[in-house]
Short mmCIF file of C-alpha atoms and ligand atoms in Angstrom, two decimals:
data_model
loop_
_atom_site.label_atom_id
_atom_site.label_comp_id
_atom_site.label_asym_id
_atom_site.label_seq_id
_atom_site.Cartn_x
_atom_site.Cartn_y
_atom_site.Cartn_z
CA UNK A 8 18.07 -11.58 -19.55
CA UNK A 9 16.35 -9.63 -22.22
CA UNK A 10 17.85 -7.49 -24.13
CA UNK A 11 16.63 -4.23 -22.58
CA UNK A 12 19.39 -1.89 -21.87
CA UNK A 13 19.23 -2.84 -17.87
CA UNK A 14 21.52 -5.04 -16.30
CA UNK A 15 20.93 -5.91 -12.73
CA UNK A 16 24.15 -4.03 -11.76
CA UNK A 17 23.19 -0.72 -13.05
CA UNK A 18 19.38 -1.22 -11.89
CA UNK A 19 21.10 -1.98 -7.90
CA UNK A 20 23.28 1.14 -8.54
CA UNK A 21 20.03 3.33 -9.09
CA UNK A 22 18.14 2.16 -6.81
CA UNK A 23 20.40 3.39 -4.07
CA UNK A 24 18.98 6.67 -4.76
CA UNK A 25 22.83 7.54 -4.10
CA UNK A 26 22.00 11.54 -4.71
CA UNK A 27 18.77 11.90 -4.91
CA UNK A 28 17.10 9.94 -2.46
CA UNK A 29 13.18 10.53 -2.52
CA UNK A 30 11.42 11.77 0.72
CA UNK A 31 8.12 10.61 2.15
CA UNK A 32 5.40 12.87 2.11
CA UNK A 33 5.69 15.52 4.63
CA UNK A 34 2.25 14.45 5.37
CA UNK A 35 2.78 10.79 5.74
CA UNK A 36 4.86 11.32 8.53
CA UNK A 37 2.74 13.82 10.39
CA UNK A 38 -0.07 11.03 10.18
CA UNK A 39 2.34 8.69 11.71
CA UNK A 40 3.38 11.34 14.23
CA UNK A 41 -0.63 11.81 15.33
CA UNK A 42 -0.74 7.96 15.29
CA UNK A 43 1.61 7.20 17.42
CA UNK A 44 1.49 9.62 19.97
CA UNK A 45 -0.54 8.87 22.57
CA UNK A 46 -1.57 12.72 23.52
CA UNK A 47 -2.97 13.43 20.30
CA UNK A 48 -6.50 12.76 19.68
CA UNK A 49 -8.98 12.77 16.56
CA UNK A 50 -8.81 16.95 16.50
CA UNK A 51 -5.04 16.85 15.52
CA UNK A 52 -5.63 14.32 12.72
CA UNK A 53 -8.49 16.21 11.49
CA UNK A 54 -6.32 19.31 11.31
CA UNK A 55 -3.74 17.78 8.86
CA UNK A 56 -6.37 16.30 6.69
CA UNK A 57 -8.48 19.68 6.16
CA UNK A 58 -5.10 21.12 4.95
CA UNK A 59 -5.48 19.26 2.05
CA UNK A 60 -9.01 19.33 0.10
CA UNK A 61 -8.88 16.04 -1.71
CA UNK A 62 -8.29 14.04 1.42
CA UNK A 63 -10.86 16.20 2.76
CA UNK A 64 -13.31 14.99 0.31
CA UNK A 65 -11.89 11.34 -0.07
CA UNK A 66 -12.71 11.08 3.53
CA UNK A 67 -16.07 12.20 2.84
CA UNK A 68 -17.01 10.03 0.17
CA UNK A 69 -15.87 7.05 2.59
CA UNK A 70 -18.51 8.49 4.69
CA UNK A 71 -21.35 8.60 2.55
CA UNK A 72 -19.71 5.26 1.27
CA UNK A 73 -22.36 2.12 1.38
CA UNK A 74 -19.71 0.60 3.55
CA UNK A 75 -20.53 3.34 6.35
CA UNK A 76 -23.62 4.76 5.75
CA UNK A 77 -25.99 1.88 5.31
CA UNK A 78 -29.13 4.27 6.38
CA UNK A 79 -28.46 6.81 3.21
CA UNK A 80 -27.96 9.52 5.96
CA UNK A 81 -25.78 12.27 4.00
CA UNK A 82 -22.49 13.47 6.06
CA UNK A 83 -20.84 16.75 5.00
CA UNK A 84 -18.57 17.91 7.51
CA UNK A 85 -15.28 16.59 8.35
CA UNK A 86 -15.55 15.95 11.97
CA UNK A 87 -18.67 14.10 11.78
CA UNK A 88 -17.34 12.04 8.93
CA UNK A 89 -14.67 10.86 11.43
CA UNK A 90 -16.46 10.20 13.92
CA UNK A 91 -18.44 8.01 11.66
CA UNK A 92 -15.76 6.00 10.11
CA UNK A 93 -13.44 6.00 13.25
CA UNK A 94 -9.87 7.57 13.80
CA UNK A 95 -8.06 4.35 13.00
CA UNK A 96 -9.82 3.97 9.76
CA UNK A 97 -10.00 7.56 8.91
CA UNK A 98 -5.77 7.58 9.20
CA UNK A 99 -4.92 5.14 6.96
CA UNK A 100 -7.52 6.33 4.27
CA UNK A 101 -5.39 9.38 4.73
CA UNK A 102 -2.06 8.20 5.18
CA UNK A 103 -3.02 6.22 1.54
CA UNK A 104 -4.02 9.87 0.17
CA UNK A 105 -0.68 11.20 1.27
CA UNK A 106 1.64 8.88 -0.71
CA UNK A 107 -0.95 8.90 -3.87
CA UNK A 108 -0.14 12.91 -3.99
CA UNK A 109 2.89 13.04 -2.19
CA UNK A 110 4.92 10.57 -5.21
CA UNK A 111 5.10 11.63 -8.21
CA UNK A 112 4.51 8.70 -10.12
CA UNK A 113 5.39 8.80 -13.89
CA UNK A 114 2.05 7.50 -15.21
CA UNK A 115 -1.33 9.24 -15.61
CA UNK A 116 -3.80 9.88 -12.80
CA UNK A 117 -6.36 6.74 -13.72
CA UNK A 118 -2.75 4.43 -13.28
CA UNK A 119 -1.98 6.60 -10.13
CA UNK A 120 -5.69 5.91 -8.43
CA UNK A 121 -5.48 2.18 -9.55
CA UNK A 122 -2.04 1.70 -7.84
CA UNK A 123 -2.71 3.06 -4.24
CA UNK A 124 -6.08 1.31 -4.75
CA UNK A 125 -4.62 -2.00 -5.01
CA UNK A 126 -2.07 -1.09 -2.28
CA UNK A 127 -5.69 -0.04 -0.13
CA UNK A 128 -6.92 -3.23 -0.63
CA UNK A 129 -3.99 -5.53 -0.01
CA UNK A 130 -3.80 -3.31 3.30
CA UNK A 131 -6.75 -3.60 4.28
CA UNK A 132 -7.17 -7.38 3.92
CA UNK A 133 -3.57 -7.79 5.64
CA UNK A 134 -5.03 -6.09 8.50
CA UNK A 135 -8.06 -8.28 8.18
CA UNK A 136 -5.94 -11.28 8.28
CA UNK A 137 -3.46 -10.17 11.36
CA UNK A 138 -6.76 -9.47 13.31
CA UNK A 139 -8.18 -12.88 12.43
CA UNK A 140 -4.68 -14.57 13.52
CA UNK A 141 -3.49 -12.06 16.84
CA UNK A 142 -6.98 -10.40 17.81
CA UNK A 143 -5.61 -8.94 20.68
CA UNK A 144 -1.92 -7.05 19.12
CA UNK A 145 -2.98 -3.93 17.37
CA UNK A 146 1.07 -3.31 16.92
CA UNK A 147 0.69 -6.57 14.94
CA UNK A 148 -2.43 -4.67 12.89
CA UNK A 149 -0.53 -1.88 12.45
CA UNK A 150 2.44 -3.02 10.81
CA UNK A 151 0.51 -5.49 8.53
CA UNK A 152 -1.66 -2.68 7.14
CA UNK A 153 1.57 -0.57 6.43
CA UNK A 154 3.39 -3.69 4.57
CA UNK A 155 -0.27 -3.91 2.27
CA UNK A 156 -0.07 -0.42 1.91
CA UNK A 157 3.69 -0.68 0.95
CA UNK A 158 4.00 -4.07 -0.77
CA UNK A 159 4.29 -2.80 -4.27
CA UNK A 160 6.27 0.18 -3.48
CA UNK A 161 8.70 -1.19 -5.49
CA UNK A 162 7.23 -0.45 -8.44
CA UNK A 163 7.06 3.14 -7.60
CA UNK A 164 11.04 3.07 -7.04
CA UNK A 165 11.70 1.28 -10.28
CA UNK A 166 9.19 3.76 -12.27
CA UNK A 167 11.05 6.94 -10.29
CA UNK A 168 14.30 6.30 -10.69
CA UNK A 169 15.03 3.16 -12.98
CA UNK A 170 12.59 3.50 -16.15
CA UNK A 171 10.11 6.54 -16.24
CA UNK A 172 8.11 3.85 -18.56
CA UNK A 173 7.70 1.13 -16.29
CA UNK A 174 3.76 1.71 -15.95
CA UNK A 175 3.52 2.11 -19.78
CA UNK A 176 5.27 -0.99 -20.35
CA UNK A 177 3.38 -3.88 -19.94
CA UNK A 178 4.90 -4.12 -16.51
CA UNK A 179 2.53 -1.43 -15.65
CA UNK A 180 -0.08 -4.20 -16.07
CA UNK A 181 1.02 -7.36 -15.06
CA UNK A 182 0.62 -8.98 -11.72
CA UNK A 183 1.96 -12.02 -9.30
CA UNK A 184 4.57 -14.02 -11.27
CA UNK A 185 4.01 -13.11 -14.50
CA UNK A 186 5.12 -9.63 -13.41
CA UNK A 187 7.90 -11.18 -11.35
CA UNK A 188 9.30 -12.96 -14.54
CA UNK A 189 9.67 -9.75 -16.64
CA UNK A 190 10.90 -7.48 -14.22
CA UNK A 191 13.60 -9.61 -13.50
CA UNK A 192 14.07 -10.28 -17.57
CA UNK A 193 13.56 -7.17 -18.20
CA UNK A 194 15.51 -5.05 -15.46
CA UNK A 195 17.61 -7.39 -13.37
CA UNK A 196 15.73 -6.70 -10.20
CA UNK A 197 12.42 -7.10 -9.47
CA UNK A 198 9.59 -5.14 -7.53
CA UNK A 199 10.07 -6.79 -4.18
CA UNK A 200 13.53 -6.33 -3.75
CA UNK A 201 13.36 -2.87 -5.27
CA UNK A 202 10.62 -1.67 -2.58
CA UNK A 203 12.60 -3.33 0.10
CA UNK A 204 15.87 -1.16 -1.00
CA UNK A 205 13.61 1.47 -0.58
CA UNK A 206 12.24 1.15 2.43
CA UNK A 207 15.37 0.48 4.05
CA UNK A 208 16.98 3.42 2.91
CA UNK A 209 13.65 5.12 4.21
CA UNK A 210 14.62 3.34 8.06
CA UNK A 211 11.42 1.24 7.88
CA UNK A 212 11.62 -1.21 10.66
CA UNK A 213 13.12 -4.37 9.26
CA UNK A 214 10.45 -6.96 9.84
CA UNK A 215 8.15 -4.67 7.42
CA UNK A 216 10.90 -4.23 4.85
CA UNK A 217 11.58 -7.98 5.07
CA UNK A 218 7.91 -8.47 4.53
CA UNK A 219 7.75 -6.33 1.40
CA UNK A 220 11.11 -7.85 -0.17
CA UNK A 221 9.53 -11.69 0.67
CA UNK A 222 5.61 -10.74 -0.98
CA UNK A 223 6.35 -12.87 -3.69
CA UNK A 224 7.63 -15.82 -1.50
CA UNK A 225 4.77 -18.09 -0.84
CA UNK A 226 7.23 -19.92 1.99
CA UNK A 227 8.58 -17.13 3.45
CA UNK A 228 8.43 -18.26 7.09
CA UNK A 229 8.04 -14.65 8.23
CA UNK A 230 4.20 -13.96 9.35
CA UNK A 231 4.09 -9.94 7.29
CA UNK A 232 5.38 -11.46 4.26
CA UNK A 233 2.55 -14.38 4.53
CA UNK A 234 -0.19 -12.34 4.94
CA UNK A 235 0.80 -9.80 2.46
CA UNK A 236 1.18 -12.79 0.19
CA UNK A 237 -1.82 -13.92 0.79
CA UNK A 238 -3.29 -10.24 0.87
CA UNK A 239 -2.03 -9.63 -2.81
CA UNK A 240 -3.48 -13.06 -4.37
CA UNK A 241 -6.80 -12.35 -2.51
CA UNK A 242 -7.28 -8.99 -3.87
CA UNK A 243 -5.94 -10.10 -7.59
CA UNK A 244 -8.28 -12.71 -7.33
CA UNK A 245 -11.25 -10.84 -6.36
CA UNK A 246 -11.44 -7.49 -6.07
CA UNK A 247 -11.86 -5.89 -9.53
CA UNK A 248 -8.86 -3.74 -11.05
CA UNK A 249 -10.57 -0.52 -11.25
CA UNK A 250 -12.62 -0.27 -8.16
CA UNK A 251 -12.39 2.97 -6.30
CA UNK A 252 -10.90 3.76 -3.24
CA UNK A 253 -14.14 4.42 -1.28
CA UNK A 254 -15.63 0.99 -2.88
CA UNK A 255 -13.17 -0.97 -1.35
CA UNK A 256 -14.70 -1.73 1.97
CA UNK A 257 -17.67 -3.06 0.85
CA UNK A 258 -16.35 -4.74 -2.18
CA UNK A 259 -13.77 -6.29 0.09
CA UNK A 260 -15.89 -7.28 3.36
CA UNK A 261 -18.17 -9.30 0.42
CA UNK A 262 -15.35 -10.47 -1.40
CA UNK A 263 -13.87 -12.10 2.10
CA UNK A 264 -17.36 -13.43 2.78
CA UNK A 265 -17.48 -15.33 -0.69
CA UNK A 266 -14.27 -16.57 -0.53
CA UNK A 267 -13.03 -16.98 2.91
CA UNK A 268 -9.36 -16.82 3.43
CA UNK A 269 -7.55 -20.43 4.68
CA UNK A 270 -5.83 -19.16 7.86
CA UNK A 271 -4.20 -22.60 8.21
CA UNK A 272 -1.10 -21.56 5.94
CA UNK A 273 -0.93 -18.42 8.45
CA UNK A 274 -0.77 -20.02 12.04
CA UNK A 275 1.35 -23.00 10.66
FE1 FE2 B 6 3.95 -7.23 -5.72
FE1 FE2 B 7 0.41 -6.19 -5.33
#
């Protein structure tokens, strides 16, 4: 253990958030009310996201993104933007935009973007991967697009509440093992285990906590944690660090056509 100042003890004992537990954005969980109930239709999710201008125009720029508009035909309203992109889609580009402003993350706004881009991605290719594998259980999509989206939310805990310099550190940098390695040199705990903590304490069903505590664990028997496993390499691998949000479809539906995923490690 390096000589940092953590011990794993002391790191555990924070990350109970014992007084101070953080709460997810109020408008993450309206998105997940809309979601899942089956009365509400693509006018109630519009209605949260014009309450909040840059979701507004994130969803937009998705829009007018080469991803969706491969005939150059400008969109500017919000309704016709989601009709465009589809509800399903047009929810989790939201429900990303929530937790980017909803956490305060201690690191600057370029840092910020990056993170909940990478978490976009991973999602988005986990839900890729579950519909390749179970075609037919859009539960099953679901869930795998929330553990991408969540995977690293570890990070986020350990910046909150352990270390306010965790993404100035080269931690804030690293990825896969290498990042593995220090955390656990440097802090006694690493990522994975942090963001399960978290998203226990948040009453996250258990097979997606499970799935972000096991991200790291190429032979985790448990089908989330493959995927997301698979999810993260694929988008370290070959989706570049700074791409945008609204770049990420395209970038990603080429990446996955270059470099097709093996699904053999996934329906072993
Ligand atoms: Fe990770
Ligand atoms: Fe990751």
């Amino acid at each position: 253990m390096m000589n940092s100042g953590f011990d794993r003890e002391s790191t555990l004992e924070l990350l109970k958030f014992s007084d101070d537990l953080p709460s997810l954005p109020d408008r993450f969980v309206r998105i997940q009310q809309v979601i899942q109930d089956p009365e509400s239709g693509a006018d109630d999710l519009a209605r949260i996201i014009r309450s909040d201008q840059a979701t507004t125009a994130m969803i937009l720029k998705f829009a007018n993104s080469p991803a969706y508009n491969p005939t150059h035909t400008p969109i500017g309203e919000l309704s016709k933007a989601i009709a465009r992109i589809g509800s399903r889609e047009t929810a989790h580009i939201a429900t990303t935009m929530s937790l980017m402003y909803g956490m305060i993350l201690p690191t600057g706004m370029a840092n910020i973007r990056s993170f909940w881009a990478h978490a976009f991605g991973v999602a988005t290719v986990c839900e890729h991967l579950a519909r390749l594998v179970h075609p037919a259980e859009q539960q099953c999509h679901e869930r795998a697009f929330m553990t991408g989206l969540l995977h690293d939310i570890g990070r986020a805990a350990l910046g909150m509440r352990v270390d306010f310099s965790y993404f100035e550190r080269e931690s804030g940098h690293m990825h896969g093992e290498p990042l593995i390695r220090f955390e656990e040199a440097y802090y006694g705990v690493n990522h994975a285990e942090a963001g399960m903590q978290l998203l226990r304490l948040w009453l996250f069903p258990d097979d997606i906590f499970t799935a972000v505590g096991e991200h790291h664990n190429p032979d985790c028997p448990h089908f989330l944690a493959r995927i997301c496993y698979q999810a993260n390499a694929f988008c370290n691998d070959h989706v570049p660090e700074h791409t945008g949000i609204e770049a990420l479809p395209a970038t990603i539906a080429q990446a996955l056509a270059d470099h097709p995923v093996d699904l053999s490690t996934l329906t072993a």
